PDB file of N, CA and C in Angstrom:
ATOM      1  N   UNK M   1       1.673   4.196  -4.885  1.00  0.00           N
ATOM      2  CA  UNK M   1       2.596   4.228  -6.005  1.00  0.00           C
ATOM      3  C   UNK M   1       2.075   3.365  -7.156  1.00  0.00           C
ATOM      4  N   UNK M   2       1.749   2.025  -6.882  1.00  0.00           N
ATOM      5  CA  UNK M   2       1.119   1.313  -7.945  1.00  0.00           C
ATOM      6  C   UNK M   2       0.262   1.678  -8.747  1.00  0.00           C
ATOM      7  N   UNK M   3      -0.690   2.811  -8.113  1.00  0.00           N
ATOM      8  CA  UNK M   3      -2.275   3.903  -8.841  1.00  0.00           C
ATOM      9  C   UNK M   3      -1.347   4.805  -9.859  1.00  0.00           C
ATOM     10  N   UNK M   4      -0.499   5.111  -9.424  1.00  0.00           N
ATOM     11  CA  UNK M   4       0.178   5.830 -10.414  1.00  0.00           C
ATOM     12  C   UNK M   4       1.075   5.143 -11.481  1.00  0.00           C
ATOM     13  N   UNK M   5       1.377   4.485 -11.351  1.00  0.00           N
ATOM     14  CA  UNK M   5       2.299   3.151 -12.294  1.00  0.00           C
ATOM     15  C   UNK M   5       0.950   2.857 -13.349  1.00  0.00           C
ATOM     16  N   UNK M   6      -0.371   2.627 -12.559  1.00  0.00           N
ATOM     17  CA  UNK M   6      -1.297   1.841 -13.289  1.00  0.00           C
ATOM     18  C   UNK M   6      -1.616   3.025 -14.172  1.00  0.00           C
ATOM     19  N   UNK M   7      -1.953   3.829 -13.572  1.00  0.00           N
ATOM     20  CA  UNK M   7      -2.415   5.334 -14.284  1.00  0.00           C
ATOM     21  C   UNK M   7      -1.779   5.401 -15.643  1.00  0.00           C
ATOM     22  N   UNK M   8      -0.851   5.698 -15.569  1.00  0.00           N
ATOM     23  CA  UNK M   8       0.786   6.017 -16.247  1.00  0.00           C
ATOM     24  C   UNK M   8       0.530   5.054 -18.051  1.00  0.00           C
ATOM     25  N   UNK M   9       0.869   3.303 -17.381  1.00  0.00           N
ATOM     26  CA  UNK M   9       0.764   3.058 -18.025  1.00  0.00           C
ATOM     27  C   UNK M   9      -0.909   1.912 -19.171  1.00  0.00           C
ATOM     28  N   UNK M  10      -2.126   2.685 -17.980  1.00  0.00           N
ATOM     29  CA  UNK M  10      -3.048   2.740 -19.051  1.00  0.00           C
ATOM     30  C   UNK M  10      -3.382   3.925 -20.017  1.00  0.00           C
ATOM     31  N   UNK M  11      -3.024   4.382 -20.075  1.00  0.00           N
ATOM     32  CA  UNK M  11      -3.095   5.622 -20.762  1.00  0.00           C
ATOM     33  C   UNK M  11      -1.708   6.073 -21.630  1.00  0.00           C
ATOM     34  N   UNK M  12      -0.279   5.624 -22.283  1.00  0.00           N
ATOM     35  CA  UNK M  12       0.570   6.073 -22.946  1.00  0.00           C
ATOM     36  C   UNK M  12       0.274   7.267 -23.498  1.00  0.00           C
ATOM     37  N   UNK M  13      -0.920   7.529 -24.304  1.00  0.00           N
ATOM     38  CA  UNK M  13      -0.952   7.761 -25.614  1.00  0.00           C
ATOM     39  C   UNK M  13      -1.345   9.192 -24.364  1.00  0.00           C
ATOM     40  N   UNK M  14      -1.359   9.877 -23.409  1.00  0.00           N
ATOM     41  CA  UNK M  14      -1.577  10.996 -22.580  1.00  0.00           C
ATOM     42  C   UNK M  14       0.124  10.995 -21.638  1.00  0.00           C
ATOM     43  N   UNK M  15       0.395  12.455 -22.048  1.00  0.00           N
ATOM     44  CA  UNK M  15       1.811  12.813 -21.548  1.00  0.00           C
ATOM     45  C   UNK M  15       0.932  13.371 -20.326  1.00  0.00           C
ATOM     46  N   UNK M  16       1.467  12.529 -19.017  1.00  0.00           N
ATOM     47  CA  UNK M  16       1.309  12.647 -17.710  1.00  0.00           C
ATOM     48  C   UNK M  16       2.569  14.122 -17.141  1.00  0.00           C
ATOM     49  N   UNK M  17       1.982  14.220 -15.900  1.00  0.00           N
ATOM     50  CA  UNK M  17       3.009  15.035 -15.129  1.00  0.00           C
ATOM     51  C   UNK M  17       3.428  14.597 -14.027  1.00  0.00           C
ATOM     52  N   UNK M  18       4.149  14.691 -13.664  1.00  0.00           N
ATOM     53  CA  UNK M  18       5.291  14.151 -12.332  1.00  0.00           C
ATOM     54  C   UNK M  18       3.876  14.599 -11.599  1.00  0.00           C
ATOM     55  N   UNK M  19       3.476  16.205 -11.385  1.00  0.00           N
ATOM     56  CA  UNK M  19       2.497  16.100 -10.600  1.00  0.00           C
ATOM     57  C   UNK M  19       1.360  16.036 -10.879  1.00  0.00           C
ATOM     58  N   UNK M  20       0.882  15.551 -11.932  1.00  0.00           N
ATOM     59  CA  UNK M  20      -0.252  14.608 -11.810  1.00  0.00           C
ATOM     60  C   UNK M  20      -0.178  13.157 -11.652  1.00  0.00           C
ATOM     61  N   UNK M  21       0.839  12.593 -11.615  1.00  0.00           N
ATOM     62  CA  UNK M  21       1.069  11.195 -10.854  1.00  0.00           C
ATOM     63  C   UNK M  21       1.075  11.512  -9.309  1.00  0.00           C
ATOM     64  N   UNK M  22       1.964  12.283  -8.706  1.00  0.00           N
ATOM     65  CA  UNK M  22       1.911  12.598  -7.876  1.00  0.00           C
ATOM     66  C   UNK M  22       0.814  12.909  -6.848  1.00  0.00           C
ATOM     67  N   UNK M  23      -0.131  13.582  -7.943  1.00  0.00           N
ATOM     68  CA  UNK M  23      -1.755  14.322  -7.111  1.00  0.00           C
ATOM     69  C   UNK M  23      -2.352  12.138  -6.669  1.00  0.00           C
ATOM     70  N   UNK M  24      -2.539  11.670  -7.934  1.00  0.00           N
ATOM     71  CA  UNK M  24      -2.865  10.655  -7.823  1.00  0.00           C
ATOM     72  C   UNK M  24      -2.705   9.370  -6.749  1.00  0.00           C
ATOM     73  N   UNK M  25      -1.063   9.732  -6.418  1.00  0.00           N
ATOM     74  CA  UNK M  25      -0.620   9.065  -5.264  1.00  0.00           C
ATOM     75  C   UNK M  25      -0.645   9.418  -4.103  1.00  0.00           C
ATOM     76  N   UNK M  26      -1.201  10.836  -4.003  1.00  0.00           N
ATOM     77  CA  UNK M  26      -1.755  11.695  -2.665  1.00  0.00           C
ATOM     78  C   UNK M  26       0.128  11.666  -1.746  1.00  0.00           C
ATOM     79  N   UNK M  27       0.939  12.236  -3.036  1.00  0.00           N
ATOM     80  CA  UNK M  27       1.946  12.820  -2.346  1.00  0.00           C
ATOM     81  C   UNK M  27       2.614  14.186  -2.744  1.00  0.00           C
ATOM     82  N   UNK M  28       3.373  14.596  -2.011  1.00  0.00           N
ATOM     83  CA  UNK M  28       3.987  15.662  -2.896  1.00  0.00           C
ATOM     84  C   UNK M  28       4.783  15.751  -3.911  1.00  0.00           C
ATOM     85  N   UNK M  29       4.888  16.138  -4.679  1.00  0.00           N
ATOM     86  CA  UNK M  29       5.929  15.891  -5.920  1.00  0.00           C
ATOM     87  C   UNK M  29       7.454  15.269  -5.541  1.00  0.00           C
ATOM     88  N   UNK M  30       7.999  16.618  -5.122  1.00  0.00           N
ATOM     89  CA  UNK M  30       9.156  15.505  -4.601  1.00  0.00           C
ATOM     90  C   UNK M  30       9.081  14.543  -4.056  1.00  0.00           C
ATOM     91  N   UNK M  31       8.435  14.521  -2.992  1.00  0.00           N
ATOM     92  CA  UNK M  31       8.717  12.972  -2.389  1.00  0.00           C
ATOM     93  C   UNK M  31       8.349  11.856  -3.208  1.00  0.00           C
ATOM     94  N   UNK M  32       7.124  12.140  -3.999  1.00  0.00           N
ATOM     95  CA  UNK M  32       6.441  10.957  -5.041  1.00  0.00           C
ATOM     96  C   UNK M  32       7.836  10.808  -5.602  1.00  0.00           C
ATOM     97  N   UNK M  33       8.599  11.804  -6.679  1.00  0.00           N
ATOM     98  CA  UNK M  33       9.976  11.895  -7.377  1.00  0.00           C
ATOM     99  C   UNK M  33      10.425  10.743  -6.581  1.00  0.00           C
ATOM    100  N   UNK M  34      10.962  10.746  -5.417  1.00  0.00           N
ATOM    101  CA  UNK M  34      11.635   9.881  -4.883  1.00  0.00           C
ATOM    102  C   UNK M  34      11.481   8.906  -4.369  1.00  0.00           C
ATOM    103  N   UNK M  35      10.185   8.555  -3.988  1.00  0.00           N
ATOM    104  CA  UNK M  35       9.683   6.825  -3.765  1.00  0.00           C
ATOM    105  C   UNK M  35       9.688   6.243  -5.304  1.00  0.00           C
ATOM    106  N   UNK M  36       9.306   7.149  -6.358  1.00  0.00           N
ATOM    107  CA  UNK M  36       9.285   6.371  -7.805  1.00  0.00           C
ATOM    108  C   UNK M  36      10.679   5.859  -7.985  1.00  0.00           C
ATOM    109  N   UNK M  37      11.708   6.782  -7.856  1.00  0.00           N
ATOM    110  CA  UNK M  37      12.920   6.046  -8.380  1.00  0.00           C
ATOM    111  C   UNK M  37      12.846   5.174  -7.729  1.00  0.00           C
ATOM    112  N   UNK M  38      13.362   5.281  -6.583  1.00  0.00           N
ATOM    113  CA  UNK M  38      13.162   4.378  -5.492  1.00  0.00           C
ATOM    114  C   UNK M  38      12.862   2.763  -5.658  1.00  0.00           C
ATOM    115  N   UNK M  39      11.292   2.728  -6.008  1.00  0.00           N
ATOM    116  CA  UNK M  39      10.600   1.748  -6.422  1.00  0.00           C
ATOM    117  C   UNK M  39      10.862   0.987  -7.676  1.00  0.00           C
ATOM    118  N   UNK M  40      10.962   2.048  -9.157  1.00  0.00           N
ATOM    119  CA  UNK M  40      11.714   1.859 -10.359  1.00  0.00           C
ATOM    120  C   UNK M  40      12.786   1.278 -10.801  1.00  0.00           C
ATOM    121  N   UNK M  41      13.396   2.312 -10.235  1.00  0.00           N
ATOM    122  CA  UNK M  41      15.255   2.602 -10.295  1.00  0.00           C
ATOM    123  C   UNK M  41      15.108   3.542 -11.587  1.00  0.00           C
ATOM    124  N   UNK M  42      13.794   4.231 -11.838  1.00  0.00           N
ATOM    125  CA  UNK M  42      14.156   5.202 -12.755  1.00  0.00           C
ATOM    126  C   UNK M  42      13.685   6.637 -12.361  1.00  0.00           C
ATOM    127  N   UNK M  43      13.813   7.738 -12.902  1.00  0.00           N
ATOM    128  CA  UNK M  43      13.296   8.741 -12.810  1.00  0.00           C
ATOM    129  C   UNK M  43      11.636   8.720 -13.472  1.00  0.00           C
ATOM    130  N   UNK M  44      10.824   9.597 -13.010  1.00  0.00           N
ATOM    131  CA  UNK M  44       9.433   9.610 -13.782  1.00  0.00           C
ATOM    132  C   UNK M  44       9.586   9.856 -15.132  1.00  0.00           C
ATOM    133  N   UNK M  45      10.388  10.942 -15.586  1.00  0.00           N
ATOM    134  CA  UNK M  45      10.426  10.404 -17.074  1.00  0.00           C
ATOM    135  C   UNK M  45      11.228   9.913 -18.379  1.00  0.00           C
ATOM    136  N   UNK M  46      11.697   9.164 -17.037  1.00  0.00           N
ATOM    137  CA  UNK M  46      12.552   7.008 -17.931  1.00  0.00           C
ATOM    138  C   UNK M  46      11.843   6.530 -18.059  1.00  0.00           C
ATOM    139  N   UNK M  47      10.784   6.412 -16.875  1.00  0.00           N
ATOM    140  CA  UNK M  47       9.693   5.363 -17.071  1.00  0.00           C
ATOM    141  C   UNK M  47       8.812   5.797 -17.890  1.00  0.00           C
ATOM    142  N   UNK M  48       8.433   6.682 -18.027  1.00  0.00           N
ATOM    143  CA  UNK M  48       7.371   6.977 -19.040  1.00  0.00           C
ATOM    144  C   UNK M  48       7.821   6.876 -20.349  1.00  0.00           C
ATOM    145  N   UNK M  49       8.967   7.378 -20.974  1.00  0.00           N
ATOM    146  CA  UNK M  49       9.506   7.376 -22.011  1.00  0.00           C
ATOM    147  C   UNK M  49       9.767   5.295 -22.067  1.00  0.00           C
ATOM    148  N   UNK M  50      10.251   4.789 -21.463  1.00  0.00           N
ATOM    149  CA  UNK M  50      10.511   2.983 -21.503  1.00  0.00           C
ATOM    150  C   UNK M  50       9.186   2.759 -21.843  1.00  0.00           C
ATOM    151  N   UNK M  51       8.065   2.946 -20.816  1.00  0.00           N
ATOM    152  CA  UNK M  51       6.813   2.377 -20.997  1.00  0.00           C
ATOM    153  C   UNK M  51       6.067   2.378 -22.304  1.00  0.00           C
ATOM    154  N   UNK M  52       6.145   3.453 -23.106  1.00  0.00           N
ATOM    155  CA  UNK M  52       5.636   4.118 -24.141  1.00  0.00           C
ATOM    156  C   UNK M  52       6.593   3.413 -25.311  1.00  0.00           C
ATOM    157  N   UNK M  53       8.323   3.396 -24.972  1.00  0.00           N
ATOM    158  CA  UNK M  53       8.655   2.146 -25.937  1.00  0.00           C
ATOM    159  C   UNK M  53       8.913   0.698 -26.281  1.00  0.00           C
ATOM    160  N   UNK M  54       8.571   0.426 -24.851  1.00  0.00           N
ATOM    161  CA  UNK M  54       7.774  -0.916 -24.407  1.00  0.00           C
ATOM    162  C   UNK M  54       6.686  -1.095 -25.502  1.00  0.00           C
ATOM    163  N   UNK M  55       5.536  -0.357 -25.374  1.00  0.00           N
ATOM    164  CA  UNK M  55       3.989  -0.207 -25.714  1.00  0.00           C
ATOM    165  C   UNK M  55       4.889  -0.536 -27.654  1.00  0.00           C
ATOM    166  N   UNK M  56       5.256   0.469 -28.060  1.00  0.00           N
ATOM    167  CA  UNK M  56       6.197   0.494 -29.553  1.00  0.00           C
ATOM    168  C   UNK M  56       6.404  -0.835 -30.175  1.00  0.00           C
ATOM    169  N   UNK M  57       7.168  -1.455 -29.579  1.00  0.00           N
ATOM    170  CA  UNK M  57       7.618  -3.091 -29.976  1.00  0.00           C
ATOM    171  C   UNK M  57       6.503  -3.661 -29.961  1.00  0.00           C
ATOM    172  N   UNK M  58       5.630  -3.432 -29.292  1.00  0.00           N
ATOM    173  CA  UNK M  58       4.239  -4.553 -29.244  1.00  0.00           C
ATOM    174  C   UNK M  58       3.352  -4.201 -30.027  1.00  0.00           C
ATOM    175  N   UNK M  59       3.220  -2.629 -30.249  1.00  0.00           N
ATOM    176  CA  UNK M  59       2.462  -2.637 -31.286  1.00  0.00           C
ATOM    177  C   UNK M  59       3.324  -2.641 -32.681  1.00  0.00           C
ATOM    178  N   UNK M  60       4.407  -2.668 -33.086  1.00  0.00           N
ATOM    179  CA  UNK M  60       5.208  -3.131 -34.092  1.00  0.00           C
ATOM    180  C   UNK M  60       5.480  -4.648 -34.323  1.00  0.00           C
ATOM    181  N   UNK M  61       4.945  -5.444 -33.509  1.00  0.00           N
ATOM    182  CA  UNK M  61       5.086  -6.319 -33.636  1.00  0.00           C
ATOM    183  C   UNK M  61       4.436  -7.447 -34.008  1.00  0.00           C
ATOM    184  N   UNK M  62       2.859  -6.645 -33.353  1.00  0.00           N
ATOM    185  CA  UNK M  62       1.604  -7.287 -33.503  1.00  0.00           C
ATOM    186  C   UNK M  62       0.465  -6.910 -33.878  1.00  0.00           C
ATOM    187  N   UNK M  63       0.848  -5.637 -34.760  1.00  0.00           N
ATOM    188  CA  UNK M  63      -0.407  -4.994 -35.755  1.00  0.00           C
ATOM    189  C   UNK M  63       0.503  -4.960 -37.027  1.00  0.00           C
ATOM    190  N   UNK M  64      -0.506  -4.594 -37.588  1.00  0.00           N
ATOM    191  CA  UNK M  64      -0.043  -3.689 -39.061  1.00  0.00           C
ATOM    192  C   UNK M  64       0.277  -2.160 -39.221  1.00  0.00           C
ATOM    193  N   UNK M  65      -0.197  -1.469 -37.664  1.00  0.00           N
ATOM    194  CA  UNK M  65       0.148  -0.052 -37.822  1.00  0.00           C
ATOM    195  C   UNK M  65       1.248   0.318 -38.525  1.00  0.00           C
ATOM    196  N   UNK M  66       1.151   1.259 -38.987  1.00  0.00           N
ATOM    197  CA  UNK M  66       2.570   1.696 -39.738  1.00  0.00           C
ATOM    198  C   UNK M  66       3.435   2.529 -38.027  1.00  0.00           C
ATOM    199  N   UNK M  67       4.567   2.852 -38.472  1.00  0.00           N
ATOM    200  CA  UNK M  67       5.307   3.510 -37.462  1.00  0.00           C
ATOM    201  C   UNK M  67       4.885   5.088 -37.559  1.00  0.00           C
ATOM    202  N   UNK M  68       4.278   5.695 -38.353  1.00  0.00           N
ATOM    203  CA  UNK M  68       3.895   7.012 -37.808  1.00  0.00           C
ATOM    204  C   UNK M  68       2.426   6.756 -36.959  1.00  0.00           C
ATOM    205  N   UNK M  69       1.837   5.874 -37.773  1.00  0.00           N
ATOM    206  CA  UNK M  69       0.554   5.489 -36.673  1.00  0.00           C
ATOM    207  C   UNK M  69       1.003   4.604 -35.262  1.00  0.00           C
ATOM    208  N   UNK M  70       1.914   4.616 -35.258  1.00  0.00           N
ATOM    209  CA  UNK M  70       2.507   3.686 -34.089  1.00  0.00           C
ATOM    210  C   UNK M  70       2.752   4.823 -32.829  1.00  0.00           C
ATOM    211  N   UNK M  71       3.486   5.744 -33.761  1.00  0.00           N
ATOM    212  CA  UNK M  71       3.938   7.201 -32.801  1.00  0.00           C
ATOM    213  C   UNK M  71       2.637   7.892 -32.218  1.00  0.00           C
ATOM    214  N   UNK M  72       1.363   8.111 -33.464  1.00  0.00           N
ATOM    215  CA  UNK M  72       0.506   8.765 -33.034  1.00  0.00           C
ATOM    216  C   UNK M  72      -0.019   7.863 -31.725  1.00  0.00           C
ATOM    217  N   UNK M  73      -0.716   6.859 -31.683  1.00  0.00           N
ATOM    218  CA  UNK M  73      -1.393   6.007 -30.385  1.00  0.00           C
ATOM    219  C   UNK M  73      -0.290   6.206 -29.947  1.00  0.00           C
ATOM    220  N   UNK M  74       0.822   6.232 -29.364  1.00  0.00           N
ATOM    221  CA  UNK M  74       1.668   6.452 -28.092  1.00  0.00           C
ATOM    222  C   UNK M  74       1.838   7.717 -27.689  1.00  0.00           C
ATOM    223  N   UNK M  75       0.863   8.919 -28.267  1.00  0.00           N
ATOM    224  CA  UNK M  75       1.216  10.571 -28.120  1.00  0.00           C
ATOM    225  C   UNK M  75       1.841  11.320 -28.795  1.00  0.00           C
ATOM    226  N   UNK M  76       2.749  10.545 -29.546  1.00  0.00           N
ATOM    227  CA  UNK M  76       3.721  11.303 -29.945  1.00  0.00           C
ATOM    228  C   UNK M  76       3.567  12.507 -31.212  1.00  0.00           C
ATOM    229  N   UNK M  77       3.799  13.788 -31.090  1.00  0.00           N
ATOM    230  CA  UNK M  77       3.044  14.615 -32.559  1.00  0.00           C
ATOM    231  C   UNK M  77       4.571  14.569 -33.236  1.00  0.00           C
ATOM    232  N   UNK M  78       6.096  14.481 -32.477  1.00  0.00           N
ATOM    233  CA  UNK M  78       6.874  14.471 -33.062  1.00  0.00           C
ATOM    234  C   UNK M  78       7.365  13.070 -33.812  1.00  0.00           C
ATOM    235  N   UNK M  79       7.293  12.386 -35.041  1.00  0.00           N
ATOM    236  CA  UNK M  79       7.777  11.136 -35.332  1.00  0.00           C
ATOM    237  C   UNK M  79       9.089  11.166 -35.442  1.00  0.00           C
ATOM    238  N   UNK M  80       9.831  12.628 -35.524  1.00  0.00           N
ATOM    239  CA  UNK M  80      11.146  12.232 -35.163  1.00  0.00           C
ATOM    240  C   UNK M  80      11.822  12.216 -33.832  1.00  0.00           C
ATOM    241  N   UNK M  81      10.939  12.597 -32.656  1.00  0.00           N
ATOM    242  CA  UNK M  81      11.560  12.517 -31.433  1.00  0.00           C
ATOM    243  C   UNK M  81      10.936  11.436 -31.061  1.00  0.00           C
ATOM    244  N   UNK M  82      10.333  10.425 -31.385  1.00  0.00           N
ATOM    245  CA  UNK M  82       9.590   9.086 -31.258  1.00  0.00           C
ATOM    246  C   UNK M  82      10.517   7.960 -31.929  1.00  0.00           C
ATOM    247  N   UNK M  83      11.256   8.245 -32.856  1.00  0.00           N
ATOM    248  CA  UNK M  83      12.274   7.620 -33.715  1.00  0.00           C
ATOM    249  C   UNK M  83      13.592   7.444 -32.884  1.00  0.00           C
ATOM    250  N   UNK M  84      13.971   8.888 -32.514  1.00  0.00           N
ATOM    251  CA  UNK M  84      15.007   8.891 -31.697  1.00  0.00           C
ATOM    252  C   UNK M  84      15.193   8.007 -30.029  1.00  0.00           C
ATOM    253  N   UNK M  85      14.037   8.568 -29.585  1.00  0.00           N
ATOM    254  CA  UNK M  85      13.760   7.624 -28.295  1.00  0.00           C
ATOM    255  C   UNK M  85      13.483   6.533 -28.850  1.00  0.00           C
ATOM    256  N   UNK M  86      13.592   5.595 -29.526  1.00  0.00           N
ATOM    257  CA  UNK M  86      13.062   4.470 -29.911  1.00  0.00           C
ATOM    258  C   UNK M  86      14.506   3.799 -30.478  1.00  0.00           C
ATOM    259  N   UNK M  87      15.472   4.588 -31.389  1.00  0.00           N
ATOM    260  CA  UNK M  87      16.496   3.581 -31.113  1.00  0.00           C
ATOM    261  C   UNK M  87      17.296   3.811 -30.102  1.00  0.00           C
ATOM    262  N   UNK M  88      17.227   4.866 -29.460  1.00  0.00           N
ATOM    263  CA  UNK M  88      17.695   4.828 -28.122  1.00  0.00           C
ATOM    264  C   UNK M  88      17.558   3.485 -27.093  1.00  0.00           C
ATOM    265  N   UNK M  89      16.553   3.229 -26.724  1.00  0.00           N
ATOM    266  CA  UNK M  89      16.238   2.035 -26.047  1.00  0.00           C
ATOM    267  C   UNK M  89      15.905   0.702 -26.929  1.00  0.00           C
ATOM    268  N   UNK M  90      16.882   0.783 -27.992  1.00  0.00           N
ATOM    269  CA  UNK M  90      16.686  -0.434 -28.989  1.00  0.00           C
ATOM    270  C   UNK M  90      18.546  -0.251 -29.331  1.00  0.00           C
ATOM    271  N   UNK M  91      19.545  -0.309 -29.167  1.00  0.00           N
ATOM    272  CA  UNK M  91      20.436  -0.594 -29.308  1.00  0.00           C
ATOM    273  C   UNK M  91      21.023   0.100 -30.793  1.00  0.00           C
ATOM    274  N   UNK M  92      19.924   0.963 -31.119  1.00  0.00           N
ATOM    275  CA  UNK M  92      20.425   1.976 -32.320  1.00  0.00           C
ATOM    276  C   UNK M  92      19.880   1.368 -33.408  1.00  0.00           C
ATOM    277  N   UNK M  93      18.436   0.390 -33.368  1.00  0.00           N
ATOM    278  CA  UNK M  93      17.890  -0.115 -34.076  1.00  0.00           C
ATOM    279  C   UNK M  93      16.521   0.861 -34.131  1.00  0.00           C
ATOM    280  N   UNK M  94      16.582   1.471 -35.313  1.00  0.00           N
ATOM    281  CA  UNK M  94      15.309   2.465 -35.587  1.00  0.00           C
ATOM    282  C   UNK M  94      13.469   1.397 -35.666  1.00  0.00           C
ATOM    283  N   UNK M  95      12.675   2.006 -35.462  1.00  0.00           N
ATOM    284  CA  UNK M  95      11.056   1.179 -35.670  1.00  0.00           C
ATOM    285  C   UNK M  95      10.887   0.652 -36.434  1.00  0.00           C
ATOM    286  N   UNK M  96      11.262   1.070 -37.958  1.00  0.00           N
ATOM    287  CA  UNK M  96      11.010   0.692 -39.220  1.00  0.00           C
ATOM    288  C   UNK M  96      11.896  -0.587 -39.257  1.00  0.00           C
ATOM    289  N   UNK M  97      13.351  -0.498 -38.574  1.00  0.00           N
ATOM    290  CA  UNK M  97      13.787  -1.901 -38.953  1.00  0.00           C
ATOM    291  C   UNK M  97      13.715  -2.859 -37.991  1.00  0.00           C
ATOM    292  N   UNK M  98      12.990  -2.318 -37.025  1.00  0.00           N
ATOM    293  CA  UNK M  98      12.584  -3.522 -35.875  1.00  0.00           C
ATOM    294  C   UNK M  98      11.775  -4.568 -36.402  1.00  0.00           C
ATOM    295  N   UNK M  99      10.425  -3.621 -36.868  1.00  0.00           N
ATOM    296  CA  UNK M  99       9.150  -4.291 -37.537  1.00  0.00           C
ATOM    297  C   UNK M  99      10.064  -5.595 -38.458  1.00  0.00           C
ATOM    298  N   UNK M 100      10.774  -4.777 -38.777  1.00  0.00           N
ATOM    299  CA  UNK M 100      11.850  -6.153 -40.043  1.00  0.00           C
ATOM    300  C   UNK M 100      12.108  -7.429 -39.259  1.00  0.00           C
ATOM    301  N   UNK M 101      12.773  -6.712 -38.643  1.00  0.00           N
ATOM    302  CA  UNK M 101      14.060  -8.247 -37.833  1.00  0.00           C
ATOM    303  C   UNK M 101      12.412  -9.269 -36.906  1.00  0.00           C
ATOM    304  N   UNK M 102      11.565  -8.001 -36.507  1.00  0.00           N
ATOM    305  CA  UNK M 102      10.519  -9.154 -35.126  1.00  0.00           C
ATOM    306  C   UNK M 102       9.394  -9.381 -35.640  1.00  0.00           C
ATOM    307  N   UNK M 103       9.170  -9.736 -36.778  1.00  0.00           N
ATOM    308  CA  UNK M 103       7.622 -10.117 -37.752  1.00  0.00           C
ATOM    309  C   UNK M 103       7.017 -10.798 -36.373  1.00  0.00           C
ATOM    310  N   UNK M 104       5.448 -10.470 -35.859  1.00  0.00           N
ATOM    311  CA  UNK M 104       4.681 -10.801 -35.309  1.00  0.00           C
ATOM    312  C   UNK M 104       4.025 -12.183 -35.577  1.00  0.00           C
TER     313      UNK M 104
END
Protein backbone atom coordinates (compact mmCIF):
# COMPACT_ATOMS: atom_id res chain seq x y z
CA UNK A 1 0.00 0.00 0.00
CA UNK A 2 2.73 2.49 0.87
CA UNK A 3 4.30 1.86 -3.16
CA UNK A 4 1.18 3.12 -4.09
CA UNK A 5 0.70 6.13 -1.65
CA UNK A 6 4.45 6.84 -2.72
CA UNK A 7 3.59 6.41 -6.40
CA UNK A 8 0.46 8.58 -6.13
CA UNK A 9 1.97 11.20 -4.47
CA UNK A 10 5.39 11.57 -6.44
CA UNK A 11 3.92 12.19 -9.38
CA UNK A 12 0.51 14.73 -8.79
CA UNK A 13 0.90 16.37 -11.86
CA UNK A 14 -0.18 12.38 -13.59
CA UNK A 15 -4.00 11.43 -13.01
CA UNK A 16 -3.42 7.84 -11.68
CA UNK A 17 -6.07 4.97 -11.78
CA UNK A 18 -7.52 3.08 -8.93
CA UNK A 19 -6.10 0.33 -11.17
CA UNK A 20 -2.99 1.45 -11.77
CA UNK A 21 -2.35 1.92 -8.07
CA UNK A 22 -3.75 -1.15 -7.66
CA UNK A 23 -1.48 -3.08 -10.50
CA UNK A 24 1.35 -1.42 -8.40
CA UNK A 25 0.28 -2.86 -5.10
CA UNK A 26 -0.06 -6.34 -6.76
CA UNK A 27 -3.80 -6.34 -5.74
CA UNK A 28 -7.02 -6.40 -7.21
CA UNK A 29 -8.86 -3.32 -7.59
CA UNK A 30 -11.40 -3.84 -5.24
CA UNK A 31 -9.69 -5.13 -2.61
CA UNK A 32 -6.74 -2.42 -3.11
CA UNK A 33 -10.29 0.07 -3.02
CA UNK A 34 -10.64 -1.28 0.31
CA UNK A 35 -7.37 -1.66 2.20
CA UNK A 36 -6.87 2.16 0.85
CA UNK A 37 -9.83 3.46 2.65
CA UNK A 38 -9.13 1.37 5.17
CA UNK A 39 -5.59 2.64 5.67
CA UNK A 40 -6.67 6.46 4.64
CA UNK A 41 -10.09 6.79 5.78
CA UNK A 42 -10.52 8.01 2.27
CA UNK A 43 -11.61 6.74 -0.97
CA UNK A 44 -8.76 6.66 -3.88
CA UNK A 45 -10.07 9.63 -5.27
CA UNK A 46 -10.16 11.93 -1.87
CA UNK A 47 -6.85 11.16 -1.63
CA UNK A 48 -5.72 12.03 -4.76
CA UNK A 49 -7.81 15.04 -5.17
CA UNK A 50 -6.40 16.20 -1.01
CA UNK A 51 -2.91 15.26 -2.13
CA UNK A 52 -2.85 17.39 -5.25
CA UNK A 53 -4.45 20.25 -2.91
CA UNK A 54 -2.10 19.68 -0.33
CA UNK A 55 0.76 19.98 -3.21
CA UNK A 56 -1.56 23.70 -4.14
CA UNK A 57 -0.94 25.53 -0.78
CA UNK A 58 2.72 24.73 -0.97
CA UNK A 59 3.23 25.67 -4.11
CA UNK A 60 1.08 28.93 -3.45
CA UNK A 61 2.83 29.53 -0.82
CA UNK A 62 6.32 29.10 -1.68
CA UNK A 63 6.83 30.07 -5.31
CA UNK A 64 5.79 32.77 -7.41
CA UNK A 65 3.77 30.46 -9.73
CA UNK A 66 0.77 32.09 -10.66
CA UNK A 67 -2.48 29.88 -9.93
CA UNK A 68 -3.07 28.79 -13.51
CA UNK A 69 0.59 27.64 -13.49
CA UNK A 70 -0.11 26.19 -10.15
CA UNK A 71 -3.12 24.10 -11.76
CA UNK A 72 -0.99 23.18 -14.74
CA UNK A 73 2.10 21.29 -12.48
CA UNK A 74 -0.72 19.57 -10.49
CA UNK A 75 -2.45 18.16 -13.98
CA UNK A 76 -5.00 20.06 -14.04
CA UNK A 77 -6.17 21.27 -17.97
CA UNK A 78 -9.39 22.47 -16.20
CA UNK A 79 -8.48 25.84 -13.97
CA UNK A 80 -11.93 25.92 -13.15
CA UNK A 81 -12.37 22.45 -11.78
CA UNK A 82 -8.91 23.06 -9.95
CA UNK A 83 -10.50 26.30 -8.41
CA UNK A 84 -13.47 24.51 -7.35
CA UNK A 85 -11.69 21.55 -5.67
CA UNK A 86 -9.49 23.96 -4.11
CA UNK A 87 -12.00 25.98 -2.20
CA UNK A 88 -13.62 23.02 -1.49
CA UNK A 89 -10.90 21.75 0.80
CA UNK A 90 -10.06 25.37 1.86
CA UNK A 91 -13.20 26.40 3.68
CA UNK A 92 -14.56 28.34 0.51
CA UNK A 93 -11.34 30.20 0.28
CA UNK A 94 -10.48 30.28 -3.57
CA UNK A 95 -6.18 30.02 -4.64
CA UNK A 96 -5.95 33.46 -5.60
CA UNK A 97 -6.99 34.57 -2.11
CA UNK A 98 -5.07 32.03 -0.25
CA UNK A 99 -1.76 33.21 -1.93
CA UNK A 100 -3.16 36.63 -0.09
CA UNK A 101 -3.94 35.67 3.46
CA UNK A 102 -0.39 32.83 3.49
CA UNK A 103 2.54 35.06 1.87
CA UNK A 104 5.46 32.49 1.91
Amino acid sequence: MRIAINMLRSRLDQRRTLAEAAAVAKLAPDTFSRLFRAETGRTFRAYCVAARIERARELLTETALNVTEVAQALGYNDYRLFARQFEQHNQGCPPSRWRGSNPG
